[in-house]
Every structure is written in C-alpha cells, then in structure tokens.
XYZ file of C-alpha atoms in Angstrom:
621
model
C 0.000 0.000 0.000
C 1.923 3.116 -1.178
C 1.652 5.814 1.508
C 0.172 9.340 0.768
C 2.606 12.357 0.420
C 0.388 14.224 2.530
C -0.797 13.542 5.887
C -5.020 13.246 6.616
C -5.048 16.324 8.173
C -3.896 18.794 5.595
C -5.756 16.947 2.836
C -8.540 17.854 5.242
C -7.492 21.878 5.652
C -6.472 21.955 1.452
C -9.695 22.664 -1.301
C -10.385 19.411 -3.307
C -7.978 16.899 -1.644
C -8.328 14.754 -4.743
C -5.899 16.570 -6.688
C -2.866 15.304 -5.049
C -4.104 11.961 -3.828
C -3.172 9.961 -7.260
C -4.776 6.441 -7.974
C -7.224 7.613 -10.774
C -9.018 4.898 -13.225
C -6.124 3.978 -15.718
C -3.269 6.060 -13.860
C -0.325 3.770 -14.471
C 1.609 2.061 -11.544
C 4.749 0.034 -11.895
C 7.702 -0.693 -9.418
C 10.549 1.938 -9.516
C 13.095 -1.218 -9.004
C 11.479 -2.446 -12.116
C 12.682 0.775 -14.283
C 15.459 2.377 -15.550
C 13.852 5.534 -15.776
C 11.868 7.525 -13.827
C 9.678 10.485 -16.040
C 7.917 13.264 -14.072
C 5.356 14.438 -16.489
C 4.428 18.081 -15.308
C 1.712 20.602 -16.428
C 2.640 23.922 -14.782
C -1.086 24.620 -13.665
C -3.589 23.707 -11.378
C -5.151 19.978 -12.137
C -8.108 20.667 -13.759
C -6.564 22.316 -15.851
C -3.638 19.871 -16.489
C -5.824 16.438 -16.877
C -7.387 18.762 -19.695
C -4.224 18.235 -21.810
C -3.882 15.292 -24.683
C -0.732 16.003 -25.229
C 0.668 15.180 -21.678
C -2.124 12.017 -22.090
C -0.272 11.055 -25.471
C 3.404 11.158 -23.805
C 1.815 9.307 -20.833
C 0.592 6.449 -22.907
C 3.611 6.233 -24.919
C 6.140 6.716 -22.231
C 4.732 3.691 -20.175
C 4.354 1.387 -22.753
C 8.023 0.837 -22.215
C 8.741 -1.160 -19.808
C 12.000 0.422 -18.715
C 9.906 3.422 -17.941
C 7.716 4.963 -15.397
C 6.457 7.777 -16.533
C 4.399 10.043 -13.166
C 2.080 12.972 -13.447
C 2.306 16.326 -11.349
C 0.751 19.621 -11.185
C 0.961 23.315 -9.679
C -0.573 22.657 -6.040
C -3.327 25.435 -5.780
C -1.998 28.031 -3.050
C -3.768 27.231 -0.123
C -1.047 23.795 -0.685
C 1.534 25.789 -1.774
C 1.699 27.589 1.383
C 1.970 24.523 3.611
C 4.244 22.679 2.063
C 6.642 25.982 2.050
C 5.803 25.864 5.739
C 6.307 22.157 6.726
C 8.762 22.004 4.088
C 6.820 18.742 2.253
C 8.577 18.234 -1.377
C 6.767 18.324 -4.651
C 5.394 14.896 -5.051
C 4.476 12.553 -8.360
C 0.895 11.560 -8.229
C 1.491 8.145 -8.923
C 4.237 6.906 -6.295
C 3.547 9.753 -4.277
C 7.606 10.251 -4.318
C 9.555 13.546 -4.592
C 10.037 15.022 -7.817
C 13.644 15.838 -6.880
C 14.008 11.932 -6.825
C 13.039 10.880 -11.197
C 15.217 11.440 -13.936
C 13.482 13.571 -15.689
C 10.990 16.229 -14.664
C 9.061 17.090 -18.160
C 7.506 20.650 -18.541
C 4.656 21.353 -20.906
C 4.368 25.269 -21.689
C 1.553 25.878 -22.902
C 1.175 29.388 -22.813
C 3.252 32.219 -21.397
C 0.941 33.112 -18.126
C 2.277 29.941 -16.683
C 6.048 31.212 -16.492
C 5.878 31.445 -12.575
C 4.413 28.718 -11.749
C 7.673 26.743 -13.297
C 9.601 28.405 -10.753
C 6.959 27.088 -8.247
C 7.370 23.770 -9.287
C 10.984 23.778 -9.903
C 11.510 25.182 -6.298
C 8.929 22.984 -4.392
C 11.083 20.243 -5.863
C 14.299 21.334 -4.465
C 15.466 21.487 -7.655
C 18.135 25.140 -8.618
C 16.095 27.754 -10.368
C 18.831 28.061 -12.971
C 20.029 24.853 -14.654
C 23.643 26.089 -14.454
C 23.541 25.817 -10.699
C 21.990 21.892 -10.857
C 24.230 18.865 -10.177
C 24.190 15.220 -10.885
C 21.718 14.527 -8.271
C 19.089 16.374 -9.833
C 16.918 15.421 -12.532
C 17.078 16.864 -16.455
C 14.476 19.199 -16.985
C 12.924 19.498 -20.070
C 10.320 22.090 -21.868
C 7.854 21.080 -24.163
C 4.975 22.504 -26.003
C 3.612 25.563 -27.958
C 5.941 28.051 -26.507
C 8.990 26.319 -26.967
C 9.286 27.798 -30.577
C 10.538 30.862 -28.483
C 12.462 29.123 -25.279
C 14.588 32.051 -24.845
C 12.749 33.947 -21.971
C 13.122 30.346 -20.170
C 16.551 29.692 -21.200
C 18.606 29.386 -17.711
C 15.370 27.420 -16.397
C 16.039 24.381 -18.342
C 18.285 22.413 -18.724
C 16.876 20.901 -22.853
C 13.835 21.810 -24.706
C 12.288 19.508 -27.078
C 10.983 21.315 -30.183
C 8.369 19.642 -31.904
C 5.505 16.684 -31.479
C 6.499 14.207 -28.920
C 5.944 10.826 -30.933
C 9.444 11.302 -32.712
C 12.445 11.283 -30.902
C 11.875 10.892 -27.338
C 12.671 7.270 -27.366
C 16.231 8.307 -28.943
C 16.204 10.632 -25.782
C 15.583 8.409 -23.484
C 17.859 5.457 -24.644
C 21.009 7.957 -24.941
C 19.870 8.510 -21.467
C 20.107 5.143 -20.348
C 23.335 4.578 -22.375
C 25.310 7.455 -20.617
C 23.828 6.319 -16.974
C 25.069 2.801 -17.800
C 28.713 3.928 -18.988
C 28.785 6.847 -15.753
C 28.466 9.558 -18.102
C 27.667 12.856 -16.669
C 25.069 15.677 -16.784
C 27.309 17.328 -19.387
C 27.802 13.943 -21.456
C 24.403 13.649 -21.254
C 23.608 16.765 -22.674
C 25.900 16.530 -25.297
C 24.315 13.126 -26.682
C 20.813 14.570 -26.781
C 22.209 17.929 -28.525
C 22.856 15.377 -31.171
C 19.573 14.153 -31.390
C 17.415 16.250 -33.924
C 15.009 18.629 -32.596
C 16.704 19.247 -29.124
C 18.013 22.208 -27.985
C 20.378 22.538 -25.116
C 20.523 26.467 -24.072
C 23.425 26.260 -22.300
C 25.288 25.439 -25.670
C 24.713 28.374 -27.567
C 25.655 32.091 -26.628
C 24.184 34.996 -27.589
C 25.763 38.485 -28.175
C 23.677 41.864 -28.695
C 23.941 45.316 -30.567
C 24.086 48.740 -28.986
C 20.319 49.540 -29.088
C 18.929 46.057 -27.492
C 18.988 43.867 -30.372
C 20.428 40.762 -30.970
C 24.174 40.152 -33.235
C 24.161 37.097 -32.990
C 23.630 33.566 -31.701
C 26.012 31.121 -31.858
C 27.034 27.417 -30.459
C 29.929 27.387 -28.248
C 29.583 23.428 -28.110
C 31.014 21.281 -31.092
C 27.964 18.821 -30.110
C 25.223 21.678 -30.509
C 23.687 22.489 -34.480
C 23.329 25.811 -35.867
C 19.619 25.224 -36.031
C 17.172 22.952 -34.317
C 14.423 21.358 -36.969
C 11.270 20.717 -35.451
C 10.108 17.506 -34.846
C 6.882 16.043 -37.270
C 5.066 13.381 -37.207
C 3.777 12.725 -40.201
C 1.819 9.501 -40.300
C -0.787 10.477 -37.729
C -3.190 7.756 -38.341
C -0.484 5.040 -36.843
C 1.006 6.891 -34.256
C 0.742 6.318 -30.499
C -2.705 7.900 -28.947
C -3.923 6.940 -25.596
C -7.250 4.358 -25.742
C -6.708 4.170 -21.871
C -6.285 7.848 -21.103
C -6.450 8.598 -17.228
C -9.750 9.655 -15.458
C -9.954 12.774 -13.236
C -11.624 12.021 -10.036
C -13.258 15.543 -10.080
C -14.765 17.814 -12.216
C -12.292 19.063 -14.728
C -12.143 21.555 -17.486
C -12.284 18.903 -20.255
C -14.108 15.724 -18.938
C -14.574 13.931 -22.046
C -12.936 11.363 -24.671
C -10.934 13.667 -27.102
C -10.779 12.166 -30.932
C -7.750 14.181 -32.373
C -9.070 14.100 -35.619
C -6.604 16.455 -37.827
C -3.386 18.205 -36.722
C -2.275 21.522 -38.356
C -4.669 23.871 -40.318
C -4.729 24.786 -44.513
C -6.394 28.482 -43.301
C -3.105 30.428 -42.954
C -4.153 33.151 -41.034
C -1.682 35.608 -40.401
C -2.321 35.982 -36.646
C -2.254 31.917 -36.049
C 0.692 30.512 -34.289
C -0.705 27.429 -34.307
C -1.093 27.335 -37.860
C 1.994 27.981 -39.025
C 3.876 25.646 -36.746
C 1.620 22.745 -36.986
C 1.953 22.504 -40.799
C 1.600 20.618 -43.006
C -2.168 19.751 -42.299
C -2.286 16.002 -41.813
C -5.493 13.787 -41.161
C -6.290 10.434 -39.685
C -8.219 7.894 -40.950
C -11.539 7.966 -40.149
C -12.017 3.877 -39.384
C -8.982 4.190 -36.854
C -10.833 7.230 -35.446
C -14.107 4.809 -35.157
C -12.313 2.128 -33.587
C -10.982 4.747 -30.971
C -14.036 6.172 -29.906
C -15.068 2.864 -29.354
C -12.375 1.919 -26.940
C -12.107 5.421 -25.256
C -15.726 5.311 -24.037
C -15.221 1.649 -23.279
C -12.016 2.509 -21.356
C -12.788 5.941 -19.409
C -16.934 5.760 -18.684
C -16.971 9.447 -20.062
C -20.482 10.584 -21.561
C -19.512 12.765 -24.082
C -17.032 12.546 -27.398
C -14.945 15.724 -28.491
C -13.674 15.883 -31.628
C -10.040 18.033 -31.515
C -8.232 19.878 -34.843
C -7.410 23.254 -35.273
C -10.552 23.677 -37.859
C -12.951 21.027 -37.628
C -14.855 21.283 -40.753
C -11.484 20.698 -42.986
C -11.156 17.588 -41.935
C -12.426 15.604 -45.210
C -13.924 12.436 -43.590
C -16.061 14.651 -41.112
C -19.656 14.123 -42.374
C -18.340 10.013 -42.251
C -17.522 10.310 -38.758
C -20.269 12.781 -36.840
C -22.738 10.800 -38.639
C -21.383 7.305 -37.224
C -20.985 8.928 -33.843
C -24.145 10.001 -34.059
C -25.457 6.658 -35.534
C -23.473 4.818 -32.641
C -23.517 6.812 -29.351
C -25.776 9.001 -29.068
C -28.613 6.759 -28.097
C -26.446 5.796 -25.416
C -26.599 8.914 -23.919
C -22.942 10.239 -25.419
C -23.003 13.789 -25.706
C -21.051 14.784 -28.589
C -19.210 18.032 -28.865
C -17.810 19.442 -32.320
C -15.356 22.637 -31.064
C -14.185 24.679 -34.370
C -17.051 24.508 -37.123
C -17.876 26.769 -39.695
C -21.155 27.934 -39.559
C -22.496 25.497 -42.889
C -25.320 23.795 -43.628
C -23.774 20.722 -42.913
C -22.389 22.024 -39.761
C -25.980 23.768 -38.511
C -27.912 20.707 -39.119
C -25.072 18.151 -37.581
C -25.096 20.617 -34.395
C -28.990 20.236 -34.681
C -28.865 16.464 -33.810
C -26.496 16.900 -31.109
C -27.468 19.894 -29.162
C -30.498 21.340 -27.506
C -30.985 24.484 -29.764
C -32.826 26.439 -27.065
C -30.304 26.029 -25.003
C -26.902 26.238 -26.843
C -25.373 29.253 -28.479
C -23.754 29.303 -31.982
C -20.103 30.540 -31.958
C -18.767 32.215 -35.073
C -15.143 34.228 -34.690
C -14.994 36.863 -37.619
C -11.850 38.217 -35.692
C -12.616 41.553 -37.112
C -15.676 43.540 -37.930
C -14.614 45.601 -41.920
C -14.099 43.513 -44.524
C -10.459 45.098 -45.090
C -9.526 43.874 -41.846
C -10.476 40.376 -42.504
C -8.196 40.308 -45.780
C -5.395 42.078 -44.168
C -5.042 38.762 -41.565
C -6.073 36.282 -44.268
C -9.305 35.297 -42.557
C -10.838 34.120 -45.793
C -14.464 34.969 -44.734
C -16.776 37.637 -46.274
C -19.772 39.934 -44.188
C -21.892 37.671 -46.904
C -20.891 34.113 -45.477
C -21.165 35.471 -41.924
C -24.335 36.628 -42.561
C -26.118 33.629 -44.522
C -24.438 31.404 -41.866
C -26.266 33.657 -39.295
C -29.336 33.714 -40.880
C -29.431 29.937 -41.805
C -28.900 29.372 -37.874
C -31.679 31.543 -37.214
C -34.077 29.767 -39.403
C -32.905 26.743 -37.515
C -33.932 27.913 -34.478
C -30.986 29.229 -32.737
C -31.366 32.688 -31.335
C -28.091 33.096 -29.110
C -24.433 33.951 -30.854
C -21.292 34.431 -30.150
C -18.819 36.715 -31.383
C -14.971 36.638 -31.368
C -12.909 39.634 -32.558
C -9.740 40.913 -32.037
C -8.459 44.715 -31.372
C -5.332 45.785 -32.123
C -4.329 44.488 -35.311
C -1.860 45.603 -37.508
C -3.336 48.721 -39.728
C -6.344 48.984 -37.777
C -8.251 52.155 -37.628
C -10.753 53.568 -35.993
C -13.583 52.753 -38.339
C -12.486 49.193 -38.373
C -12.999 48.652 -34.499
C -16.383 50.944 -35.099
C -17.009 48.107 -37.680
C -17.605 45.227 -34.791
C -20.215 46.760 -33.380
C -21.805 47.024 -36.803
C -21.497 43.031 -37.820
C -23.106 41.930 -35.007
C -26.214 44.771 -35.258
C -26.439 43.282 -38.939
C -26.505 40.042 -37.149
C -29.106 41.155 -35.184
C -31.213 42.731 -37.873
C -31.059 39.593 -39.845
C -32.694 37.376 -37.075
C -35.685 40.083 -36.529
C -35.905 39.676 -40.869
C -37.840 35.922 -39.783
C -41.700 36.260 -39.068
C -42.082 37.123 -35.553
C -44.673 33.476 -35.037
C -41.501 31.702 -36.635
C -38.599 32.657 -34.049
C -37.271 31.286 -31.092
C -38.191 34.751 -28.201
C -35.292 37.655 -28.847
C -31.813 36.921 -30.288
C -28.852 37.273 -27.567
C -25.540 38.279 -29.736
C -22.738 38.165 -27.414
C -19.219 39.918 -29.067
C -15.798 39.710 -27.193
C -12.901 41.025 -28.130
C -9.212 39.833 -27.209
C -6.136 41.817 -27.677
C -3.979 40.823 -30.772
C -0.245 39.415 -29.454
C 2.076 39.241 -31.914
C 3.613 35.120 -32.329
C 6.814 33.669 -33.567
C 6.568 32.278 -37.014
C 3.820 33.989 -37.717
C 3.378 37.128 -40.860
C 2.476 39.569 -37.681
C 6.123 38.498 -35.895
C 7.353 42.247 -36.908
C 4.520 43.838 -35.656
C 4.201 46.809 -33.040
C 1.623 46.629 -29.906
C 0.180 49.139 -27.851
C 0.429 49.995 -24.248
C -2.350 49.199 -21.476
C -3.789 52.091 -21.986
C -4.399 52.460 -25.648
C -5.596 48.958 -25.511
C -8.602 50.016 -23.039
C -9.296 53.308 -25.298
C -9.707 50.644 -28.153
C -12.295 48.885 -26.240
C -14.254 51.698 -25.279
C -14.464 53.324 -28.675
C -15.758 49.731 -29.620
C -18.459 49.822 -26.425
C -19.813 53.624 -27.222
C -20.291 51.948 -30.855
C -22.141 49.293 -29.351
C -24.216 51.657 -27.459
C -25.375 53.330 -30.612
C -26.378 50.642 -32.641
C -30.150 49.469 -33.546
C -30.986 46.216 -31.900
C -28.318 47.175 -28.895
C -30.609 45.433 -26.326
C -29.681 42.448 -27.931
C -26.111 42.928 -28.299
C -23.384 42.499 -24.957
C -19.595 43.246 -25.525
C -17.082 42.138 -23.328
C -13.090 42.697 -23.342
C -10.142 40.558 -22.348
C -7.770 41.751 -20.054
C -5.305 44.530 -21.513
C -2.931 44.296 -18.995
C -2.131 40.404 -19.369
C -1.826 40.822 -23.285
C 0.806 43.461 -22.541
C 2.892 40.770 -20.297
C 2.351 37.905 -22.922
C 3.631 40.018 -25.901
C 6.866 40.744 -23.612
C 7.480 37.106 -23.226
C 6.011 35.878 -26.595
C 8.902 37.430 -28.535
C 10.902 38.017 -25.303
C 15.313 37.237 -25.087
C 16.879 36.105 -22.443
C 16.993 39.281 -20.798
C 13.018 38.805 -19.735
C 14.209 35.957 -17.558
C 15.214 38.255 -14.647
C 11.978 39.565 -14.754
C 10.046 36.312 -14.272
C 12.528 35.338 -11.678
C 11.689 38.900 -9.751
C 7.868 38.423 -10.621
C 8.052 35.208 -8.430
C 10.055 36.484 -6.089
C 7.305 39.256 -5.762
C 4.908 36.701 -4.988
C 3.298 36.025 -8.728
C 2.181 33.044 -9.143
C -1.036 31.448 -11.564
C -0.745 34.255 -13.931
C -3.775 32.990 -16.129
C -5.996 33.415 -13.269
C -7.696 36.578 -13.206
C -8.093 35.805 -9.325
C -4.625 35.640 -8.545
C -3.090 37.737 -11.330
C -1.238 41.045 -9.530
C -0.064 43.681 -12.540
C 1.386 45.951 -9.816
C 3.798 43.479 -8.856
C 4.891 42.589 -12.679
C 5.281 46.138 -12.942
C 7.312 46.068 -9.988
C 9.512 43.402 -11.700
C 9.927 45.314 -14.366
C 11.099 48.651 -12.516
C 13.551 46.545 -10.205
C 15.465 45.028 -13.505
C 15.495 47.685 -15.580
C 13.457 45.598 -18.402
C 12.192 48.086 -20.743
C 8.409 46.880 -21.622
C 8.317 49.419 -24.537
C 11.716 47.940 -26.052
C 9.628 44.573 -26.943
C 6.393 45.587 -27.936
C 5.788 49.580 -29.073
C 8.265 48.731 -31.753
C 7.651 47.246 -35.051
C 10.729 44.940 -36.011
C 12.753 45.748 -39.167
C 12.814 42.691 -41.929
C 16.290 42.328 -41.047
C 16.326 41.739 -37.456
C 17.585 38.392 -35.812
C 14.591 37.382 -33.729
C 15.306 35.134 -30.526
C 13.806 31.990 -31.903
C 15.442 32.635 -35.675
C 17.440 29.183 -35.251
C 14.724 27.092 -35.072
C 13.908 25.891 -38.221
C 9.924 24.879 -38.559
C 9.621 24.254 -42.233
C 7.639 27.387 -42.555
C 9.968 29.629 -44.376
C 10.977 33.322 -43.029
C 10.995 34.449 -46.410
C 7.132 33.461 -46.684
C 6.631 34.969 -43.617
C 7.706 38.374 -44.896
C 5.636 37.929 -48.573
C 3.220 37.241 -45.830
C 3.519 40.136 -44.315
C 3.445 42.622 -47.444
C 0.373 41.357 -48.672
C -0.936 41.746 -44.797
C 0.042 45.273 -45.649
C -1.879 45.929 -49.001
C -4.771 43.618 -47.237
C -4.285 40.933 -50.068
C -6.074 37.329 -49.058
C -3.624 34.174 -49.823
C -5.477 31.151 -50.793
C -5.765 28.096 -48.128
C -3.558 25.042 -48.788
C -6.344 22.831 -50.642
C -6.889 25.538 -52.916
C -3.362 26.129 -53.840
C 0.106 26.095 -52.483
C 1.640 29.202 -51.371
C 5.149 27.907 -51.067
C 5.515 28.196 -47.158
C 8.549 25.393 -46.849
C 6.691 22.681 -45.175
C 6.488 20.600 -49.169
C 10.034 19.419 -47.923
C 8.303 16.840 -45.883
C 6.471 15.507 -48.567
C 3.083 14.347 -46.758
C -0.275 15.437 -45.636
C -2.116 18.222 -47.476
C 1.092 18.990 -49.588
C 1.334 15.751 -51.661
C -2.721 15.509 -51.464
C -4.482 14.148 -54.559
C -0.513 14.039 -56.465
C 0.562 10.565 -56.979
C-alpha cells in the first residue's frame, strides 16, 4: 500500500484533496526497481486544468508502454497547498508513487502558454530542484520544456536544462535510450547533454551564446559546443493515423475543465491566417483515418466511462472524412446517452444541421469568430471569410432555431483604424437585424448576440512576428471606442460586448517574442509573490510592474516597436519548415490587405512541401 505524500489532516485543511491523492481509473503504476527511468510528467497549472491536456495524455501512454519506464504525473498545487508545504517544508510529489520530484530522472515541462512562467519556478523550487540549470548537479533530474511556446524558449533559457521542439511521438525514445546509455557507462550531466544535442530537434541552451547590438537587439547567436547544431528542426510526425494515442487515457476524479474522450481528428490547419501561431507551426495539415478514429471512440468510451465525445483539430470542418464520422458517432452513441461536442465549425449547412442532432438548440449558443468587424480587416489577416458568409451562416442558424451567438474579434491588429474597431459593433447589429428579418410566429423569443474582443499578441513564425503593440492604456481606449459603438447601434438590447484583459496581453507580448533578458523579470515576478498568472483571481499587474522597474526591463523595447525585416529574432534558429521568407511575402500582402489562398486551394510555397506528406502531396501521386 503506497503511503500518501500528505498527511489526513492537511488533505482535510487543502480545497479538493483529490488533486494530489493519485490512484485515478487507468493512472499507471509500476515498481521503480522495475525501471530504468523515472519520467515526471508536469503541467505547470492547477489539475483541472492539467488532466485537460492530450498532449501530456499522449506522452503518458507512450512513455509507459516501455517497460523500462515509469512515466508520473504532477501539477501546480493550488496556493492554499503551496503555502503549507513551504511551511512544513513537504517536497513536490508525483501523483502516482507519491515520491519527490527531486528523486526521477526527468521532470518534463509542458508550456503551454506564457501566463504559466511562474508557476515553473513554483514547481521547480517545491522540488528542491536550482532555479537556474547552471547551478543543478548530478543529483538532480534533467528538466525538459515542451509545447507551444517552446518555438521561443529564450525567456526560459537558464530554467532548463533541454527543450524539445516539436511533437512528442518522434524522438523521445532516442532521448531516453542515450539517457540510459550514458547512466550505464557513468556519463555525466554534461555527457548527457551533449548526446541529446545530437539528437534532432533538441536544444540545449546552455550550448549556444548569444551576443547583442548597442540599441537592445540581438548580433548574434552562436554554439559554443562542437555537439550543438546551428539550427534545431522541429520535430513532425507525419503519419498520424499510426502513431501512439492513448485508448486508456487517465480519469480525473473531479470535475475538470475537459471531462470527455478527445478524438484528435486532424493536426495543423490549410487556413493560414496571419495571426495563427498554431497554424503555421503545426503545418503541413495532416489527417487520420476515419475507421482508426471509429475504432478509438469505441475503446475510449469503453475505457474511461466518459459521456460525451470531443472531436479536436485546429478547424474542424477541414477535416475531409467529417460528415463520415459525426454521422457514425451520431449513428453509434448518441442513443447511449454520449453527448457529442464538435469545437471549431464553420457555420455550414452541414455544420448547422449536424449541431442540430447533437445539441439542444434552445439552449446552446452558436459561436462564429470573424476576428474583425470591416471587410479590409479580414483580408489584411487572411481570414478568408466575407460579411456575406457570416451573414447567410447567421441567418441559416436563425431559421434553424438558434437565437443566441457568439462573437470573437480581435483589437489591435496591424493597420487597424478607428472605423475598423467601429465596424464590430456594426457586424453583429447586422446580425441582429437579420434574425428580426424571420416572421415574428416563426422565431425562437429575442436573439442574444454576445461579441468579445481579445487583444492581438504578436507570435513567432507567424506574418504579424514584426509587428508593433500598444500599451495598457491604448488597448482600453480601443475597447471603449468599440463599447460607445455598441451603445449606438439598432438592436443594442440584444447585443453584450465584453473585453479581455489589456494588462495580461501586454505581459504575454513581452514574453512571446521576449530574449533572455526577460528571464530576470520572471525570476523577480516570483520572487514578488506572482504566481497562476492565467488566473484573473490571482493575477497582480502591480507586482509585474514592480519586476519590471527593479530590472530595468524596458516593456516598450519589446512591444511599441515594429521589427525591421532584417532583425535576428530570438527563436530565428529554429527551423519549422515554414519559411521566413514566406513569412515576410506574408507580411506585405498583410500590408496591401491581399487574401492568400488556403492550402487545398493552392500552395503558397511556405517550406513545409520538404516533408512531402499530408495536405502537400494531397491528390498528387
């Protein structure tokens, strides 16, 4: 009977106890005499949020299929746990064995987004382990960074000791072995490093040094190890159908964000548009088969006891097999009771009347994301949607007998004026209007248009990478010229508008294109007391801007500016297929508001061909 990290008495005193306790329907247990290698998996956030993740649920799977590994899950611990185990000085534990982290081989780090940059240091320092991986010995374990933000480590550099650039399914094993062939030969931590700065796709900070011009910028960025590459490819896998995917995946004991089987059904995105991160990085587009995504869904309900089936892809209704698979889902599960949940549709007919079957219209609201409200706007980030397809989608929801929508836009954007934010406002009142065009005996009570806007934050690899942002304040002028529009419009009592936080989008630009520099000022931020960032509970700007002041960071140097074409960018030696050169044609025709066709309609010569697959060699024998 393995013993609980934490005594009865402050799982009693903490909120939901079950977060730490392990033991969860298909969490994995093995011996640790059994393995060669012990894997903490981590998710720097709150579980609920963590156990949300597929990715971490892939690399679970596939990590303990081998038997010479034992691959653990931990999370942030909430505060209230935080605080004790500061107090009564109780390491950061794996779920699983309940064992210190500071004890495993590996402690794995997924980054998923840049508001979880202090919780690292939470988790690195509950562990015992050094903040900064220069100051780490042999007795602690290699950490790793994985994930989205990755494709710009550099405001993490000193924390880790390798990232891993790329989709897990591809190298790891080499990883692992070289790490199992250095601990059998009594390499070192160096030796160690070395091998896997070998292995494609890894990056090893510590290797590389980088110098910087008078005004800020940087002059260059070189390897000072003869084991390190010039540039780190990321890593693709490009037979998705036969990959590893988790038909055991673990089950949360409570309520979590995402309590449902997940069918990854497509990974990348032919849209190209310019603001995406996601879908620049994750190219090319490449599907699975529909009959292996049957035979999933089968075993995952079988397997987990979740009611309800999610299908997961950057854009849904590109995936070509889709009408195949909602309508076998349908077919097969929903008598059963299976709810079934289709995230990122376009509003079609197909889509409206496959939505009809599986929600309760009364009840649900339609979601459509223009991203901007003038026409001009939408070609100058390649949305590929006209006023006229937002509207007959709109209006063919309406006659379905949905009456609530919701809006996403974006303020901020490169070359936006004043009439396009005026312009929001305006698409949803035409919204509106179009719903009170149905005979009154023929609608479902008043419509409910709900518009939000986020703040535009400039990505790596993206066309908008040399782009300038605004300050706090201009942001919140933005939003309120867009809420006095709202106020003025028809139908307003059927129109709400909400806004994001402007003060968080300022802090995420910093660190989205951040240098190593920004590092001091996430180390200061913690040591200020910030900690779950994403939280708009717990986030505290005065003490960022604290950070800032005490290390001399200059916010304005990283976002007010707009980058010149010929600027080395932090994350410039990472190569991702995606050409910069594209990137910049990219960005002219952003400039002159020109639309680029998607990928299935013809190939704009973005780089990612080289890996001849998915939608590149599509319908070429």
């Amino acid at each position: 009977m393995r013993k609980l990290a934490l005594s009865d008495d402050i799982l009693m005193k903490i909120e939901k106890p079950a977060r730490y306790i392990g033991g969860e329907v298909n969490s994995v247990m093995k011996s640790k005499e059994d393995v060669d290698i012990r894997f903490a998996m981590c998710f720097p956030d709150v579980y609920e949020i963590g156990m949300s993740h597929l990715g971490i649920q892939i690399l679970y799977d596939m990590f303990n299929r081998r038997e010479d590994v034992w691959c653990e899950r931990v999370y942030s611990p909430w505060t209230d746990l935080d605080q004790i185990m500061r107090e009564e000085n109780i390491p950061l534990f794996a779920l699983e064995s309940q064992d210190p982290i500071k004890e495993f081989d590996f402690l794995g780090i997924t980054i998923q987004y840049e508001m979880c940059y202090t919780n690292i240091l939470q988790v690195l320092e509950l562990s015992g382990i050094p903040l900064e991986a220069s100051e780490r010995d042999e007795s602690d374990p290699i950490v790793i960074g994985g994930g989205p933000c990755t494709y710009n480590p550099e405001p993490l550099a000193e924390f880790f000791d390798l990232f891993y650039i790329g989709e897990g399914e591809t190298v790891y094993d080499q990883l692992l072995d070289a790490y199992k062939e250095n601990k059998k030969n009594g390499g070192s931590r160096k030796d160690y490093l070395e091998k896997a700065a070998e292995i494609e796709g890894i990056y090893v900070p510590s290797f590389y040094d980088v110098s910087y011009k008078e005004d800020g910028t940087i002059e260059s960025f070189r390897p000072n190890n003869p084991h390190a590459r010039e540039s780190i490819k990321k890593q693709v896998v490009m037979d998705v159908t036969n990959t590893t995917y988790p038909e055991k995946p673990v089950v949360p004991f409570i309520k979590v964000t995402q309590d449902r089987v997940v069918l990854e059904v497509q990974r990348g995105c032919i849209r190209g548009c310019r603001f995406c991160q996601a879908g620049m990085l994750y190219r090319p587009t490449r599907e699975r088969n529909v009959e292996v995504l049957k035979e999933y869904a089968y075993k995952m309900l079988k397997n987990t006891g979740h009611e309800e089936i999610s299908l997961s892809s950057l854009s849904t209704s590109d995936y070509s097999e889709l009408k195949e698979l909602v309508t076998f889902l349908i077919d097969e599960f929903k008598k059963d009771g299976i709810n079934i949940s289709l995230p990122s549709l376009r509003i079609d007919a197909f889509s409206l009347d496959v939505m009809g079957q599986v929600q309760d219209i009364r009840k649900s609201s339609l979601t459509f994301a223009p991203e901007a409200g003038s026409q001009r706007m939408r070609n100058v980030i390649n949305k590929g949607l006209t006023e006229e397809d937002i509207l007959e989608g709109a209006g063919q929801a309406f006659e379905g007998g949905w009456n609530k929508v919701k809006l996403y836009f974006m303020l901020g954007l490169p070359t936006e004026t004043e009439e396009d934010m005026r312009a929001i406002p305006e698409l949803a009142d035409k919204i509106a209007r179009r719903y009170y065009e149905i005979p009154k005996d023929q609608r479902n009570g008043k419509c409910q248009i709900t518009a939000s806007s986020s703040f535009f934050i400039p990505k790596p690899f993206t066309p908008f990478q040399w782009a300038k942002m605004y300050t706090n304040e201009e942001y919140i002028a933005r939003a309120a010229i867009v809420k006095h529009a709202f106020n003025e419009q028809l139908n307003r009592k059927s129109l709400k508008y909400h806004w994001h936080d402007a003060e968080v989008t300022v802090l995420e630009g910093v660190f989205a294109r951040g240098d190593r520099k920004t590092a001091e000022v996430i180390k200061e931020a913690y040591r200020l007391g910030c900690l779950y960032d994403s939280w708009s509970d717990q986030f505290d700007n005065a003490k960022w801007m604290q950070a800032f002041e005490n290390t001399g960071i200059d916010i304005a140097f990283y976002n007010q500016r707009e980058r010149s074409m010929d600027e080395i960018f932090p994350w410039d030696f990472i190569d991702i297929g995606v050409t910069k050169k594209f990137l910049q044609r990219e960005w002219e025709r952003a400039m002159r508001a020109e639309v680029t066709p998607n990928c299935r309609t013809q190939c704009s010569g973005c780089g990612v061909a080289k890996w001849k697959g998915g939608v590149c060699i599509e319908g070429k024998n």
